């Protein structure tokens, strides 16, 4: 019964966001993304949700929502060199989801990204590639700073759908 209620809430949530973006004027898209990130963050029970767009060899954190009491990391996440994080770059370039439940479980090759996440207080992370015609354009991410989090299939599916909505 609980699973059905969660599934129904998820479907309602996806419908709401899809409908919102279908009706947005171009000048309202940034605000729409910001509102959607807040809804996603609250729905997923995370501390931070965001969008990064790829621009040549670097990425920019273009949109961010933070839960009350959580500091923004957006200003320090501009012009981030993709080459500095080979483990992360490899996963995203292959259009793979980056799913981190515990930073301690990351492989030794991920040390640069692990250090950056630790510096920002991240305990768990989920990042989904945003693609257009199978080209990587950016990512949508969720971070938990207060506790380690296991990412459910429903939250992963939600983030994939939202990534498609945002990029389109």
PDB file of C-alpha atoms in Angstrom:
ATOM      1  CA  UNK A   1       0.000   0.000   0.000  1.00  0.00           C
ATOM      2  CA  UNK A   2       2.829   2.377   0.899  1.00  0.00           C
ATOM      3  CA  UNK A   3       4.623   1.572  -2.359  1.00  0.00           C
ATOM      4  CA  UNK A   4       1.490   2.387  -4.352  1.00  0.00           C
ATOM      5  CA  UNK A   5       1.093   5.727  -2.549  1.00  0.00           C
ATOM      6  CA  UNK A   6       4.725   6.637  -3.237  1.00  0.00           C
ATOM      7  CA  UNK A   7       4.335   5.618  -6.884  1.00  0.00           C
ATOM      8  CA  UNK A   8       1.171   7.732  -7.229  1.00  0.00           C
ATOM      9  CA  UNK A   9       2.935  10.721  -5.629  1.00  0.00           C
ATOM     10  CA  UNK A  10       5.860  10.270  -8.005  1.00  0.00           C
ATOM     11  CA  UNK A  11       3.571  10.142 -11.044  1.00  0.00           C
ATOM     12  CA  UNK A  12       1.712  13.256  -9.868  1.00  0.00           C
ATOM     13  CA  UNK A  13       5.020  15.011  -9.321  1.00  0.00           C
ATOM     14  CA  UNK A  14       6.294  14.158 -12.815  1.00  0.00           C
ATOM     15  CA  UNK A  15       3.007  15.283 -14.362  1.00  0.00           C
ATOM     16  CA  UNK A  16       3.175  18.573 -12.458  1.00  0.00           C
ATOM     17  CA  UNK A  17       6.730  19.367 -13.572  1.00  0.00           C
ATOM     18  CA  UNK A  18       6.081  18.292 -17.177  1.00  0.00           C
ATOM     19  CA  UNK A  19       2.966  20.441 -17.383  1.00  0.00           C
ATOM     20  CA  UNK A  20       4.787  23.384 -15.853  1.00  0.00           C
ATOM     21  CA  UNK A  21       7.546  23.282 -18.480  1.00  0.00           C
ATOM     22  CA  UNK A  22       5.217  22.783 -21.435  1.00  0.00           C
ATOM     23  CA  UNK A  23       3.568  26.093 -20.592  1.00  0.00           C
ATOM     24  CA  UNK A  24       6.699  28.125 -19.792  1.00  0.00           C
ATOM     25  CA  UNK A  25       7.684  31.120 -21.878  1.00  0.00           C
ATOM     26  CA  UNK A  26      11.412  31.165 -22.759  1.00  0.00           C
ATOM     27  CA  UNK A  27      12.132  34.012 -20.325  1.00  0.00           C
ATOM     28  CA  UNK A  28      10.598  31.953 -17.490  1.00  0.00           C
ATOM     29  CA  UNK A  29      12.716  28.813 -17.947  1.00  0.00           C
ATOM     30  CA  UNK A  30      15.412  29.710 -15.390  1.00  0.00           C
ATOM     31  CA  UNK A  31      12.788  30.412 -12.741  1.00  0.00           C
ATOM     32  CA  UNK A  32      10.971  27.198 -13.699  1.00  0.00           C
ATOM     33  CA  UNK A  33      14.167  25.176 -13.243  1.00  0.00           C
ATOM     34  CA  UNK A  34      14.751  26.815  -9.871  1.00  0.00           C
ATOM     35  CA  UNK A  35      11.226  25.971  -8.706  1.00  0.00           C
ATOM     36  CA  UNK A  36      11.531  22.409  -9.984  1.00  0.00           C
ATOM     37  CA  UNK A  37      14.851  21.926  -8.144  1.00  0.00           C
ATOM     38  CA  UNK A  38      13.180  22.982  -4.902  1.00  0.00           C
ATOM     39  CA  UNK A  39      10.296  20.560  -5.473  1.00  0.00           C
ATOM     40  CA  UNK A  40      12.699  17.731  -6.347  1.00  0.00           C
ATOM     41  CA  UNK A  41      14.884  18.460  -3.326  1.00  0.00           C
ATOM     42  CA  UNK A  42      11.917  18.401  -0.988  1.00  0.00           C
ATOM     43  CA  UNK A  43      10.399  15.321  -2.640  1.00  0.00           C
ATOM     44  CA  UNK A  44      13.700  13.400  -2.460  1.00  0.00           C
ATOM     45  CA  UNK A  45      14.490  14.597   1.056  1.00  0.00           C
ATOM     46  CA  UNK A  46      17.909  16.001   0.164  1.00  0.00           C
ATOM     47  CA  UNK A  47      19.862  19.072   1.189  1.00  0.00           C
ATOM     48  CA  UNK A  48      20.895  20.384  -2.227  1.00  0.00           C
ATOM     49  CA  UNK A  49      19.743  19.949  -5.823  1.00  0.00           C
ATOM     50  CA  UNK A  50      21.391  21.539  -8.832  1.00  0.00           C
ATOM     51  CA  UNK A  51      22.096  21.738 -12.534  1.00  0.00           C
ATOM     52  CA  UNK A  52      25.538  21.867 -14.134  1.00  0.00           C
ATOM     53  CA  UNK A  53      25.935  22.756 -17.796  1.00  0.00           C
ATOM     54  CA  UNK A  54      29.021  21.670 -19.734  1.00  0.00           C
ATOM     55  CA  UNK A  55      30.846  24.376 -21.620  1.00  0.00           C
ATOM     56  CA  UNK A  56      33.774  22.950 -23.567  1.00  0.00           C
ATOM     57  CA  UNK A  57      36.260  21.576 -21.000  1.00  0.00           C
ATOM     58  CA  UNK A  58      34.534  22.925 -17.902  1.00  0.00           C
ATOM     59  CA  UNK A  59      31.182  22.842 -16.125  1.00  0.00           C
ATOM     60  CA  UNK A  60      29.173  25.615 -14.495  1.00  0.00           C
ATOM     61  CA  UNK A  61      26.668  25.230 -11.678  1.00  0.00           C
ATOM     62  CA  UNK A  62      23.868  27.262 -13.286  1.00  0.00           C
ATOM     63  CA  UNK A  63      20.999  26.517 -10.876  1.00  0.00           C
ATOM     64  CA  UNK A  64      20.926  25.404  -7.257  1.00  0.00           C
ATOM     65  CA  UNK A  65      18.409  24.892  -4.471  1.00  0.00           C
ATOM     66  CA  UNK A  66      19.440  24.373  -0.840  1.00  0.00           C
ATOM     67  CA  UNK A  67      17.344  23.187   2.092  1.00  0.00           C
ATOM     68  CA  UNK A  68      16.952  25.611   4.998  1.00  0.00           C
ATOM     69  CA  UNK A  69      20.196  25.833   6.965  1.00  0.00           C
ATOM     70  CA  UNK A  70      22.346  24.568   4.070  1.00  0.00           C
ATOM     71  CA  UNK A  71      24.868  26.958   2.494  1.00  0.00           C
ATOM     72  CA  UNK A  72      25.008  27.443  -1.233  1.00  0.00           C
ATOM     73  CA  UNK A  73      27.978  25.941  -3.067  1.00  0.00           C
ATOM     74  CA  UNK A  74      27.094  27.518  -6.411  1.00  0.00           C
ATOM     75  CA  UNK A  75      29.658  30.344  -6.349  1.00  0.00           C
ATOM     76  CA  UNK A  76      32.537  27.908  -5.824  1.00  0.00           C
ATOM     77  CA  UNK A  77      31.281  25.570  -8.552  1.00  0.00           C
ATOM     78  CA  UNK A  78      31.887  27.746 -11.588  1.00  0.00           C
ATOM     79  CA  UNK A  79      34.291  26.927 -14.398  1.00  0.00           C
ATOM     80  CA  UNK A  80      35.035  23.545 -12.832  1.00  0.00           C
ATOM     81  CA  UNK A  81      37.593  21.768 -15.002  1.00  0.00           C
ATOM     82  CA  UNK A  82      36.194  18.431 -16.119  1.00  0.00           C
ATOM     83  CA  UNK A  83      39.723  17.167 -16.749  1.00  0.00           C
ATOM     84  CA  UNK A  84      40.510  17.523 -13.028  1.00  0.00           C
ATOM     85  CA  UNK A  85      38.075  14.730 -12.181  1.00  0.00           C
ATOM     86  CA  UNK A  86      38.812  11.756 -14.483  1.00  0.00           C
ATOM     87  CA  UNK A  87      36.645   9.239 -12.578  1.00  0.00           C
ATOM     88  CA  UNK A  88      33.626  11.568 -12.709  1.00  0.00           C
ATOM     89  CA  UNK A  89      34.316  12.550 -16.329  1.00  0.00           C
ATOM     90  CA  UNK A  90      34.558   8.908 -17.397  1.00  0.00           C
ATOM     91  CA  UNK A  91      31.176   8.028 -15.894  1.00  0.00           C
ATOM     92  CA  UNK A  92      29.389  11.017 -17.361  1.00  0.00           C
ATOM     93  CA  UNK A  93      31.000  10.764 -20.794  1.00  0.00           C
ATOM     94  CA  UNK A  94      29.641   7.194 -20.967  1.00  0.00           C
ATOM     95  CA  UNK A  95      26.259   8.725 -19.964  1.00  0.00           C
ATOM     96  CA  UNK A  96      26.240   6.794 -16.698  1.00  0.00           C
ATOM     97  CA  UNK A  97      24.537   7.848 -13.524  1.00  0.00           C
ATOM     98  CA  UNK A  98      26.850   8.800 -10.683  1.00  0.00           C
ATOM     99  CA  UNK A  99      25.381   7.232  -7.563  1.00  0.00           C
ATOM    100  CA  UNK A 100      27.357   7.644  -4.342  1.00  0.00           C
ATOM    101  CA  UNK A 101      25.844   6.340  -1.127  1.00  0.00           C
ATOM    102  CA  UNK A 102      29.025   6.714   0.935  1.00  0.00           C
ATOM    103  CA  UNK A 103      32.135   8.668   0.008  1.00  0.00           C
ATOM    104  CA  UNK A 104      34.223   6.003   1.739  1.00  0.00           C
ATOM    105  CA  UNK A 105      33.118   3.490  -0.918  1.00  0.00           C
ATOM    106  CA  UNK A 106      34.594   5.470  -3.810  1.00  0.00           C
ATOM    107  CA  UNK A 107      37.557   3.885  -5.596  1.00  0.00           C
ATOM    108  CA  UNK A 108      41.066   5.345  -5.183  1.00  0.00           C
ATOM    109  CA  UNK A 109      40.875   6.751  -8.734  1.00  0.00           C
ATOM    110  CA  UNK A 110      38.079   9.078  -7.587  1.00  0.00           C
ATOM    111  CA  UNK A 111      40.244  10.956  -5.058  1.00  0.00           C
ATOM    112  CA  UNK A 112      39.981  14.413  -6.694  1.00  0.00           C
ATOM    113  CA  UNK A 113      36.158  14.367  -6.746  1.00  0.00           C
ATOM    114  CA  UNK A 114      36.025  12.744  -3.307  1.00  0.00           C
ATOM    115  CA  UNK A 115      38.113  15.593  -1.896  1.00  0.00           C
ATOM    116  CA  UNK A 116      35.873  18.206  -3.485  1.00  0.00           C
ATOM    117  CA  UNK A 117      32.713  16.535  -2.178  1.00  0.00           C
ATOM    118  CA  UNK A 118      34.196  16.266   1.321  1.00  0.00           C
ATOM    119  CA  UNK A 119      35.101  19.965   1.209  1.00  0.00           C
ATOM    120  CA  UNK A 120      31.437  20.742   0.495  1.00  0.00           C
ATOM    121  CA  UNK A 121      30.223  18.430   3.275  1.00  0.00           C
ATOM    122  CA  UNK A 122      28.586  15.935   0.914  1.00  0.00           C
ATOM    123  CA  UNK A 123      27.792  12.522   2.385  1.00  0.00           C
ATOM    124  CA  UNK A 124      25.783  11.081  -0.548  1.00  0.00           C
ATOM    125  CA  UNK A 125      25.237  12.174  -4.139  1.00  0.00           C
ATOM    126  CA  UNK A 126      23.177  11.268  -7.181  1.00  0.00           C
ATOM    127  CA  UNK A 127      23.919  12.840 -10.571  1.00  0.00           C
ATOM    128  CA  UNK A 128      22.125  12.097 -13.821  1.00  0.00           C
ATOM    129  CA  UNK A 129      23.488  13.167 -17.215  1.00  0.00           C
ATOM    130  CA  UNK A 130      21.451  15.606 -19.296  1.00  0.00           C
ATOM    131  CA  UNK A 131      21.744  14.572 -22.919  1.00  0.00           C
ATOM    132  CA  UNK A 132      20.518  15.942 -26.218  1.00  0.00           C
ATOM    133  CA  UNK A 133      20.791  13.628 -29.216  1.00  0.00           C
ATOM    134  CA  UNK A 134      23.074  11.393 -27.121  1.00  0.00           C
ATOM    135  CA  UNK A 135      25.466  14.297 -26.489  1.00  0.00           C
ATOM    136  CA  UNK A 136      26.292  15.128 -22.880  1.00  0.00           C
ATOM    137  CA  UNK A 137      25.102  18.658 -22.130  1.00  0.00           C
ATOM    138  CA  UNK A 138      25.254  18.707 -18.338  1.00  0.00           C
ATOM    139  CA  UNK A 139      23.829  17.009 -15.279  1.00  0.00           C
ATOM    140  CA  UNK A 140      21.151  17.255 -12.641  1.00  0.00           C
ATOM    141  CA  UNK A 141      22.273  16.322  -9.143  1.00  0.00           C
ATOM    142  CA  UNK A 142      21.090  15.718  -5.612  1.00  0.00           C
ATOM    143  CA  UNK A 143      23.255  15.886  -2.504  1.00  0.00           C
ATOM    144  CA  UNK A 144      22.684  14.806   1.059  1.00  0.00           C
ATOM    145  CA  UNK A 145      24.873  16.638   3.559  1.00  0.00           C
ATOM    146  CA  UNK A 146      23.300  15.641   6.852  1.00  0.00           C
ATOM    147  CA  UNK A 147      23.246  11.860   6.391  1.00  0.00           C
ATOM    148  CA  UNK A 148      24.251   9.093   4.018  1.00  0.00           C
ATOM    149  CA  UNK A 149      21.435   8.253   1.650  1.00  0.00           C
ATOM    150  CA  UNK A 150      20.565   5.231  -0.460  1.00  0.00           C
ATOM    151  CA  UNK A 151      18.990   6.290  -3.760  1.00  0.00           C
ATOM    152  CA  UNK A 152      15.742   4.492  -4.588  1.00  0.00           C
ATOM    153  CA  UNK A 153      14.860   3.454  -8.130  1.00  0.00           C
ATOM    154  CA  UNK A 154      11.956   5.912  -7.989  1.00  0.00           C
ATOM    155  CA  UNK A 155      14.242   8.870  -7.211  1.00  0.00           C
ATOM    156  CA  UNK A 156      16.687   7.800  -9.940  1.00  0.00           C
ATOM    157  CA  UNK A 157      13.804   7.541 -12.438  1.00  0.00           C
ATOM    158  CA  UNK A 158      12.474  10.923 -11.352  1.00  0.00           C
ATOM    159  CA  UNK A 159      15.857  12.558 -11.848  1.00  0.00           C
ATOM    160  CA  UNK A 160      16.246  10.981 -15.307  1.00  0.00           C
ATOM    161  CA  UNK A 161      12.861  12.340 -16.379  1.00  0.00           C
ATOM    162  CA  UNK A 162      13.619  15.773 -14.936  1.00  0.00           C
ATOM    163  CA  UNK A 163      16.990  15.828 -16.737  1.00  0.00           C
ATOM    164  CA  UNK A 164      15.169  15.170 -20.019  1.00  0.00           C
ATOM    165  CA  UNK A 165      12.599  17.877 -19.276  1.00  0.00           C
ATOM    166  CA  UNK A 166      15.287  20.426 -18.394  1.00  0.00           C
ATOM    167  CA  UNK A 167      17.449  19.816 -21.449  1.00  0.00           C
ATOM    168  CA  UNK A 168      14.526  19.846 -23.819  1.00  0.00           C
TER     169      UNK A 168
END
